[in-house]
Coordinates of C-alpha atoms in Angstrom, one line a residue:
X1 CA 0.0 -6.5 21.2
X2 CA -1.9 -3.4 20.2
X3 CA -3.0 -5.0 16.9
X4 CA -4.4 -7.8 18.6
X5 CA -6.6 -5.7 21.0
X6 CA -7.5 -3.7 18.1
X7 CA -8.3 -7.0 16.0
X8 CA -10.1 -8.3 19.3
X9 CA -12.6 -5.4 19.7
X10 CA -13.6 -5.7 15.9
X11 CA -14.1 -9.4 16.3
X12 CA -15.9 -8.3 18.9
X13 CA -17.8 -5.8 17.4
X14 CA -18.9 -8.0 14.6
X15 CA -20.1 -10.7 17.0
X16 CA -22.7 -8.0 19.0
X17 CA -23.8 -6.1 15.7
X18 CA -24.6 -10.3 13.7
X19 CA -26.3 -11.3 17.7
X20 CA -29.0 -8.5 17.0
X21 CA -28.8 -9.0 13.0
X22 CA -29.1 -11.8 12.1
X23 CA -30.2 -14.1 15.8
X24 CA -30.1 -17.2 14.1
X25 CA -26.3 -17.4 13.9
X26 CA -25.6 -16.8 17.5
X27 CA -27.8 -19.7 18.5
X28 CA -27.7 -23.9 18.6
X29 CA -24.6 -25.3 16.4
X30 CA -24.5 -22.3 14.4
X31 CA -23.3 -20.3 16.9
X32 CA -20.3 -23.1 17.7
X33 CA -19.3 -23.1 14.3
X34 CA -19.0 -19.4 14.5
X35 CA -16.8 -19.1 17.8
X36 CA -15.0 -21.8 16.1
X37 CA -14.2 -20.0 13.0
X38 CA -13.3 -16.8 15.0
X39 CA -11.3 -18.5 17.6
X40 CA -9.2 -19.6 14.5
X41 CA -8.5 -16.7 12.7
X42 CA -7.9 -15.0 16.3
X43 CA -5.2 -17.8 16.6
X44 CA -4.0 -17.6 13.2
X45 CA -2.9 -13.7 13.7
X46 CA -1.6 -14.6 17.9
X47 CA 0.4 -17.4 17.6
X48 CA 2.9 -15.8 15.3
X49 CA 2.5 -12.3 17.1
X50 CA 3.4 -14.6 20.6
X51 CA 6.2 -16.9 19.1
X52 CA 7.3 -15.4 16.2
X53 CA 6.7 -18.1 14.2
X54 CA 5.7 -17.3 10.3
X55 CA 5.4 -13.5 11.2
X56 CA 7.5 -12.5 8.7
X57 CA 7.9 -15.6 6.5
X58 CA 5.0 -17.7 5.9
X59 CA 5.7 -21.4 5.2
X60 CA 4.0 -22.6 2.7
X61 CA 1.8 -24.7 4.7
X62 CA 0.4 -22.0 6.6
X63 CA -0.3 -20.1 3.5
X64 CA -4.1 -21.1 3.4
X65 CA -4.1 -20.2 7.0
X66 CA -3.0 -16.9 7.0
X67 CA -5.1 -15.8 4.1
X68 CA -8.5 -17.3 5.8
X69 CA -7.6 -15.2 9.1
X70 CA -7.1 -12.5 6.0
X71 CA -11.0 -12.7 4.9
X72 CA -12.2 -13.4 8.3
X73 CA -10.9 -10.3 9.5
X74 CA -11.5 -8.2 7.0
X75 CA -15.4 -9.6 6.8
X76 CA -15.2 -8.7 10.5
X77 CA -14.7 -5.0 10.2
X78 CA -17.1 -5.0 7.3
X79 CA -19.7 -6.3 9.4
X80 CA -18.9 -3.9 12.4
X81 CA -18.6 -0.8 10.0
X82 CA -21.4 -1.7 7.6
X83 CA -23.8 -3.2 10.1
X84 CA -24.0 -0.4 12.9
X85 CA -26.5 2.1 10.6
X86 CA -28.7 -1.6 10.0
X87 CA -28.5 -1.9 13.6
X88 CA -29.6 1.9 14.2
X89 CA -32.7 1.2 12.2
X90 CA -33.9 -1.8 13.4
X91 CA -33.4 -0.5 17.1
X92 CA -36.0 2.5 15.8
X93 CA -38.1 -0.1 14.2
X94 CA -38.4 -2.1 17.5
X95 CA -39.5 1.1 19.4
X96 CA -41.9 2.5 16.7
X97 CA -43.6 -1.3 17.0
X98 CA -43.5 -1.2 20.9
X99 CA -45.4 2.3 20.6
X100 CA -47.4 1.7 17.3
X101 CA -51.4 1.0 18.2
X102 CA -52.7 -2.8 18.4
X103 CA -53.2 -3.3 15.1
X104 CA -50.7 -1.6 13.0
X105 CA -48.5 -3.6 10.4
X106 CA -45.2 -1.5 10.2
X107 CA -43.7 -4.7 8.3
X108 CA -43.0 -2.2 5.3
X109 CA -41.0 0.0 7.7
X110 CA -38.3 -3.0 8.6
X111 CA -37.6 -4.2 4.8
X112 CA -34.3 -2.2 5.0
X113 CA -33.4 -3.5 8.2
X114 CA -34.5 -6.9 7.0
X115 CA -31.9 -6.3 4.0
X116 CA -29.2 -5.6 6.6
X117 CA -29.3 -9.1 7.5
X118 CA -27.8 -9.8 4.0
X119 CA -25.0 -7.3 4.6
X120 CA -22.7 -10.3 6.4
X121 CA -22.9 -12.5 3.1
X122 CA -22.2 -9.3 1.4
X123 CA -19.2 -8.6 3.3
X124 CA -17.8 -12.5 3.1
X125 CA -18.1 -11.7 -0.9
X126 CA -16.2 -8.6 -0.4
X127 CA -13.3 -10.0 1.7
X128 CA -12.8 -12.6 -0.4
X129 CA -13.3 -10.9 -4.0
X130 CA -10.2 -8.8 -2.3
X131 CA -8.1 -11.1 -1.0
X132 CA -7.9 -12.8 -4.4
X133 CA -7.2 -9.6 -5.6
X134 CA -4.6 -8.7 -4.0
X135 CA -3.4 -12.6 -4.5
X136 CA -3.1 -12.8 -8.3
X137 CA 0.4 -10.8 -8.9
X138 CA 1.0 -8.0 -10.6
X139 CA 0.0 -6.1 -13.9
X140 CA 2.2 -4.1 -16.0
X141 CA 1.3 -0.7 -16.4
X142 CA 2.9 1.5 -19.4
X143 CA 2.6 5.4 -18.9
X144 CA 3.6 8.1 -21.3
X145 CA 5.1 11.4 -19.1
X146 CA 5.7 14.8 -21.8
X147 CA 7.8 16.9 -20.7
X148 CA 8.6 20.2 -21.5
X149 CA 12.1 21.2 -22.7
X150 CA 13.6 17.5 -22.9
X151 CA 16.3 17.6 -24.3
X152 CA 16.1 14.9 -27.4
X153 CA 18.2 12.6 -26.0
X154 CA 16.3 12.1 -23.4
X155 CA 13.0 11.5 -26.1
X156 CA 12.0 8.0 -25.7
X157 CA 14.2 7.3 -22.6
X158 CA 12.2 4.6 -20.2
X159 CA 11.9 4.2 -16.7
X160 CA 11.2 0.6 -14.6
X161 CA 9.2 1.7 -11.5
X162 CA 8.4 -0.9 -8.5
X163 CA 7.5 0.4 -5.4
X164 CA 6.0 -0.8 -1.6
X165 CA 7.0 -4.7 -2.5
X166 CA 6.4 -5.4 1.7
X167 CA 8.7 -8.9 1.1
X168 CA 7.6 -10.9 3.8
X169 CA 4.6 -12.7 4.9
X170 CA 2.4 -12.6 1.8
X171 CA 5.5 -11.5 -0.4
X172 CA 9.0 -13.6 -1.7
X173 CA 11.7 -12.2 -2.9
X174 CA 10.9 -14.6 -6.0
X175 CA 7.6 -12.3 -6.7
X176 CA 9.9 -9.4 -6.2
X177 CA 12.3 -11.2 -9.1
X178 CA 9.9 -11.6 -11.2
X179 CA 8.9 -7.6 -11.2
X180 CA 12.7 -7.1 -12.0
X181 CA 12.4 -9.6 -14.9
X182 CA 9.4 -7.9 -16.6
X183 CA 11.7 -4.5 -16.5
X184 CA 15.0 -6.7 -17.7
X185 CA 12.5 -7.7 -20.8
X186 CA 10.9 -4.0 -21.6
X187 CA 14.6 -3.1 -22.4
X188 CA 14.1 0.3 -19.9
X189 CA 16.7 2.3 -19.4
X190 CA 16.1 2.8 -16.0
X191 CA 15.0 1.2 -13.1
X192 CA 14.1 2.9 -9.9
X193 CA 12.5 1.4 -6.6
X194 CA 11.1 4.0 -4.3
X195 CA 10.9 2.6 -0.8
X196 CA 9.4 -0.7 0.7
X197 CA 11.1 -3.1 0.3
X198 CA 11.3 -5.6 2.6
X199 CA 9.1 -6.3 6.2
X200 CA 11.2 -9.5 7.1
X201 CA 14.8 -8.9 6.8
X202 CA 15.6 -12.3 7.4
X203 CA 14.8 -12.4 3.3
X204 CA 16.9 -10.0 3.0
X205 CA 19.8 -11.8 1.2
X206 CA 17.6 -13.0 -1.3
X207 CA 15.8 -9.8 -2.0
X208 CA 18.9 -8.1 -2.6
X209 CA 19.9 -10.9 -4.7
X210 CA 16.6 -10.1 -6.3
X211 CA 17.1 -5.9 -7.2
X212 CA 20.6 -7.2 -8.2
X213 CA 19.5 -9.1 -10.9
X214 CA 18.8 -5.9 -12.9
X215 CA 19.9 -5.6 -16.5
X216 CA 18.6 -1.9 -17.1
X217 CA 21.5 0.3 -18.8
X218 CA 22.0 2.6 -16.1
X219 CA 21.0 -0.4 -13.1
X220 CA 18.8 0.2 -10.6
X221 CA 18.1 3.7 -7.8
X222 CA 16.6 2.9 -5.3
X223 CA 15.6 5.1 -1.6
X224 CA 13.8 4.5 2.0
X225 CA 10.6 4.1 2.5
X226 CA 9.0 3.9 6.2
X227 CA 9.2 -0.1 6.7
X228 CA 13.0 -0.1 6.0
X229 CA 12.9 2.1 9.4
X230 CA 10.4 0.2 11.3
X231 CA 11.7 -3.1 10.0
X232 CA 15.4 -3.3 10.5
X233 CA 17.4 -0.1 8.9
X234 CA 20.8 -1.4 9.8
X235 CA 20.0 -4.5 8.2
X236 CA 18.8 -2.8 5.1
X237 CA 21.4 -0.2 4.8
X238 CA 23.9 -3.2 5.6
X239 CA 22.1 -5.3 2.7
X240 CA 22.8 -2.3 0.0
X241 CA 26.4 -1.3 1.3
X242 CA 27.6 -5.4 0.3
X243 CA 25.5 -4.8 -3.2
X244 CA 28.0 -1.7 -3.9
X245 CA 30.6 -4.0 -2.3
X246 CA 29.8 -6.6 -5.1
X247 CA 29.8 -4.0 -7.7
X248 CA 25.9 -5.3 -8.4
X249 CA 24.0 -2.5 -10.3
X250 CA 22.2 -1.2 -7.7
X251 CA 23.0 1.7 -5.6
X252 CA 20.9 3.2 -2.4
X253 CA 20.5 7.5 -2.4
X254 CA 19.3 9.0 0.8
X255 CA 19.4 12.4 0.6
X256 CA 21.5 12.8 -2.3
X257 CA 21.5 12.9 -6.3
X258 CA 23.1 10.6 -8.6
X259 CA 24.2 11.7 -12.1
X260 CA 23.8 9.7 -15.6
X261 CA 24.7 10.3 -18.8
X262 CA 22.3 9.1 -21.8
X263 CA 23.2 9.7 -25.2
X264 CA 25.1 12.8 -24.1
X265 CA 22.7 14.4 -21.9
X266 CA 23.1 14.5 -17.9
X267 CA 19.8 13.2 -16.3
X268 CA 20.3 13.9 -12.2
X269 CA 18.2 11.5 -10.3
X270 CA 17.5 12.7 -6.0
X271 CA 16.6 10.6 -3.7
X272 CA 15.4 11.6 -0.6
X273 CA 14.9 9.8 2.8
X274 CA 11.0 9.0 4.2
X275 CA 10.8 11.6 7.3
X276 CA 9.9 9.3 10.2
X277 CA 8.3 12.0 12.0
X278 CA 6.0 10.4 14.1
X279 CA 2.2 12.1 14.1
X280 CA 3.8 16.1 13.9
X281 CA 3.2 17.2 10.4
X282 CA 5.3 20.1 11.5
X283 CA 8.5 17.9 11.8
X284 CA 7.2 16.4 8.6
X285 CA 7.8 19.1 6.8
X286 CA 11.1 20.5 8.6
X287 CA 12.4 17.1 7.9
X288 CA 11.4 17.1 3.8
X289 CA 12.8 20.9 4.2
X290 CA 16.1 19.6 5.2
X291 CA 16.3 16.6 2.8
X292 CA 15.2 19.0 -0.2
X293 CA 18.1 21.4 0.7
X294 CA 20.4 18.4 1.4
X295 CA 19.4 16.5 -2.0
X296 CA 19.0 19.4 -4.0
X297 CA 21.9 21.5 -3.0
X298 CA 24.1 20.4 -5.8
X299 CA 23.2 19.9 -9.8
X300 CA 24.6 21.7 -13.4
X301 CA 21.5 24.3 -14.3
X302 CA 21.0 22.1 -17.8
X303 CA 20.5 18.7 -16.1
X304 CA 17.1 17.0 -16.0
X305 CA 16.1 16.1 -12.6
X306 CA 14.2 13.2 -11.7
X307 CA 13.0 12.5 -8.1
X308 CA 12.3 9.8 -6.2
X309 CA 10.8 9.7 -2.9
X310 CA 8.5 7.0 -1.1
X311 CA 6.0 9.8 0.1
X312 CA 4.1 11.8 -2.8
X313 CA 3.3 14.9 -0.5
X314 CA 6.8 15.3 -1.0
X315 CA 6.3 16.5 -4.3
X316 CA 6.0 20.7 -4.3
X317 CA 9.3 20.4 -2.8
X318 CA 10.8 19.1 -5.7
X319 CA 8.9 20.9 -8.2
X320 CA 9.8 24.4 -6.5
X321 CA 13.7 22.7 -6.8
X322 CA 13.4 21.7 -11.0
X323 CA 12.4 18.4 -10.7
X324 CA 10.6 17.4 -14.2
X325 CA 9.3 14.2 -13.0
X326 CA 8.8 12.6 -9.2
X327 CA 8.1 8.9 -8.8
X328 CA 6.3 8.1 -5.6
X329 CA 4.8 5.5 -3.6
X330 CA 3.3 4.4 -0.1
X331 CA -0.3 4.8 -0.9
X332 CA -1.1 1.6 -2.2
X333 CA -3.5 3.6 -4.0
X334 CA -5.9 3.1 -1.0
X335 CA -5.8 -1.0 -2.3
X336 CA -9.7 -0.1 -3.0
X337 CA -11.4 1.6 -5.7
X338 CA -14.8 1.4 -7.6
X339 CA -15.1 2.8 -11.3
X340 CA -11.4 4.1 -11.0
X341 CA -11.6 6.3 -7.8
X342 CA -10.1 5.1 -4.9
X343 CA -12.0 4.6 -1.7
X344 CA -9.7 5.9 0.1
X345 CA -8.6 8.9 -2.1
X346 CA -9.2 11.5 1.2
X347 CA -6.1 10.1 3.3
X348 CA -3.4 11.5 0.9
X349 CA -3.5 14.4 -1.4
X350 CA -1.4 12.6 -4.3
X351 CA -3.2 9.2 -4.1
X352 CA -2.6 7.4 -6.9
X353 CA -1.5 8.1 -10.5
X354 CA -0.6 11.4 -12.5
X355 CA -0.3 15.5 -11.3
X356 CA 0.7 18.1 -12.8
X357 CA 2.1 21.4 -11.2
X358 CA 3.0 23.9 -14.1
X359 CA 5.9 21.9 -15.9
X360 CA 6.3 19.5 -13.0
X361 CA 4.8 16.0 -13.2
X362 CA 4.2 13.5 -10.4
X363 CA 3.1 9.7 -10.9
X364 CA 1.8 7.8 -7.7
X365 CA 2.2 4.5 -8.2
X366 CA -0.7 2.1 -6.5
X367 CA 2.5 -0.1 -5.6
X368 CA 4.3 -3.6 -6.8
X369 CA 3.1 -5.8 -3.5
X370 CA 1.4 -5.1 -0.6
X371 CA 1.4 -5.5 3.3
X372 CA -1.9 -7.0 3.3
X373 CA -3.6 -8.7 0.4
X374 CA -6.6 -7.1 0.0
X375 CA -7.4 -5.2 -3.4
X376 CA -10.7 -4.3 -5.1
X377 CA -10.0 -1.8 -8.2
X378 CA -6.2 -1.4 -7.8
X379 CA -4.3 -3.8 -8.5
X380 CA -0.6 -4.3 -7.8
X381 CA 2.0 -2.9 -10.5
X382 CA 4.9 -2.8 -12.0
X383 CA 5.1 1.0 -14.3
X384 CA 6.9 1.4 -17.3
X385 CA 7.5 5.3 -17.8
X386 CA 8.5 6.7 -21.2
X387 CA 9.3 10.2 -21.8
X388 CA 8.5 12.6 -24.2
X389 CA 8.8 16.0 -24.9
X390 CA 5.7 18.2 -25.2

């Protein structure tokens, strides 16, 4: 329900700041096509909330629908955000008129708040340059890691990454398949998936069906991310516990390592739980403390560590502990960037792609799906790592 007073007030918003913009819209048959359109996408987002109905798994029917309340909302908060300093200025430019002497053409003065009545067909453009965006599937990203000290057996060895695949309303498990497929085909060695999953765990059969379709040499790692605890833990945990039943490929670490052997080197791979911590950073960290010393607390002094975990931030933990490499997640990469910098890039100190703290690496991936198809810059991926040594 507090989404829907949140999406309310910036429906809301948007309506006030396009009455004083751009008048013509909020008056005559205009202005019923607009309460129309609004009253829709409104609908589009309630209904489900109220009954349940295609909030998790869309239908294909109500596909279109969803993605239209998509751009309408999303054009909404553009409006509100973007229009506000328009509507600032052409607040100022009524009172300089009112107080100007008889006379006095301050026309010049209201070209840029004359332009911000373009700033609506600006932000439909956007919404719906994003939306498609964040519609057309995934690219495959290849990325070279060196290392220094790998051992040579470990020269050339490949990693599958997907990450933050949200199955569920804009997501099917057969999207998810597909990612698994491309990493089947590379021949890696490797795959790992580093929280996500899943939003609607009444998919959840077929997206494990989906992870279990793995071919990779050493199968598939995969940990928590924050979903798998808001959405249904049990369920998830319950959903990997019958794959190691099955003897599928796939095997679930919280908190722990798991060791392989390639080409006679060990190559120790931790994973370590998402600290639901609510808004304490404090308990954060207490809780990344206690999975580091957990995760960590057992390993051979000559194994390569790899680490996964679904937060980046968790990363100087697991550097200070010998990880080489850390895969990460959860940022989406911000889902917006111009000229390769996300929009975004201030919410997270590891947004999106590689860092380096002295021989420890990190790659963020921008993530396989999304929760919310929106995407300008970044867009979704599936990561083929390779290492080398330096």
């Amino acid at each position: 329900m507090g989404r829907l007073l949140v999406l309310l007030f910036v429906y809301l918003g948007a309506y006030l700041v396009l009455r004083r913009l751009w008048p013509a819209v909020t008056r005559g048959w205009r202005h019923g096509v607009l309460l129309g359109l609004m009253g829709f996408a409104f609908a589009a987002w309630t209904v489900p909330a109220v009954t349940g109905y295609g909030l998790h798994h869309t239908p294909p029917f109500l596909v279109p629908v969803k993605l239209f309340a998509v751009v309408w909302s999303i054009t909404a908060l553009l409006v509100m955000l973007m229009g506000l300093p328009f509507l600032v200025l052409k607040l100022r430019a009524e009172r300089r008129q009112r107080a100007a002497p008889p006379g006095v053409d301050l026309e010049r003065r209201n070209l840029l708040v004359k332009a911000g009545q373009a700033m609506p067909v600006f932000a439909m453009g956007a919404s719906a340059v994003g939306v498609v965006g964040g519609s057309l599937g995934f690219t495959v990203r290849e990325v070279e890691v060196k290392l220094r000290g790998l051992p040579s057996a470990l020269d050339g060895f490949r990693i599958g990454q997907i990450t933050d695949i949200h199955v569920g309303p804009f997501i099917s498990p057969e999207y998810l398949r597909g990612a698994v497929e491309v990493m089947n085909t590379a021949g890696v060695d490797l795959q790992v998936m580093t929280g996500d999953l899943i939003d609607d765990v009444n998919q959840l059969d077929e997206t494990m069906a989906a992870l279990a379709s793995t071919t990779a040499r050493h199968g598939m790692l995969a940990i928590l991310g924050n979903h798998e605890h808001w959405r249904g833990l049990d369920e998830v945990l319950g959903g990997y516990a019958q794959l190691a039943q099955r003897g599928a490929p796939v095997r679930l670490l919280v908190d722990e390592a798991h060791v392989l052997e390639h080409g006679g080197q060990r190559l120790r791979v931790v994973g370590v739980d998402f600290p639901m911590s609510g808004r304490s950073r404090t308990v954060r960290d207490q809780r990344w403390q206690h999975s580091a010393e957990t995760a960590f607390k057992e390993g051979h002094p000559d194994d390569v560590v790899l680490c996964l975990s679904h937060h980046p931030d968790f990363f100087p933990y697991a550097a200070e502990r010998g990880a080489s490499l850390t895969l990460a997640g959860h940022t989406h990469g911000g889902q917006v960037a111009f000229l390769g910098v996300p929009l975004f890039g201030f919410a997270f100190k590891h947004m999106l792609g590689r860092y380096r703290f002295r021989d420890s690496h990190l790659y963020v991936s921008g993530g396989t799906g999304h929760w919310l198809p929106f995407r300008i810059g970044i867009p979704p991926e599936v990561t083929l790592l390779t290492l080398r040594s330096a």
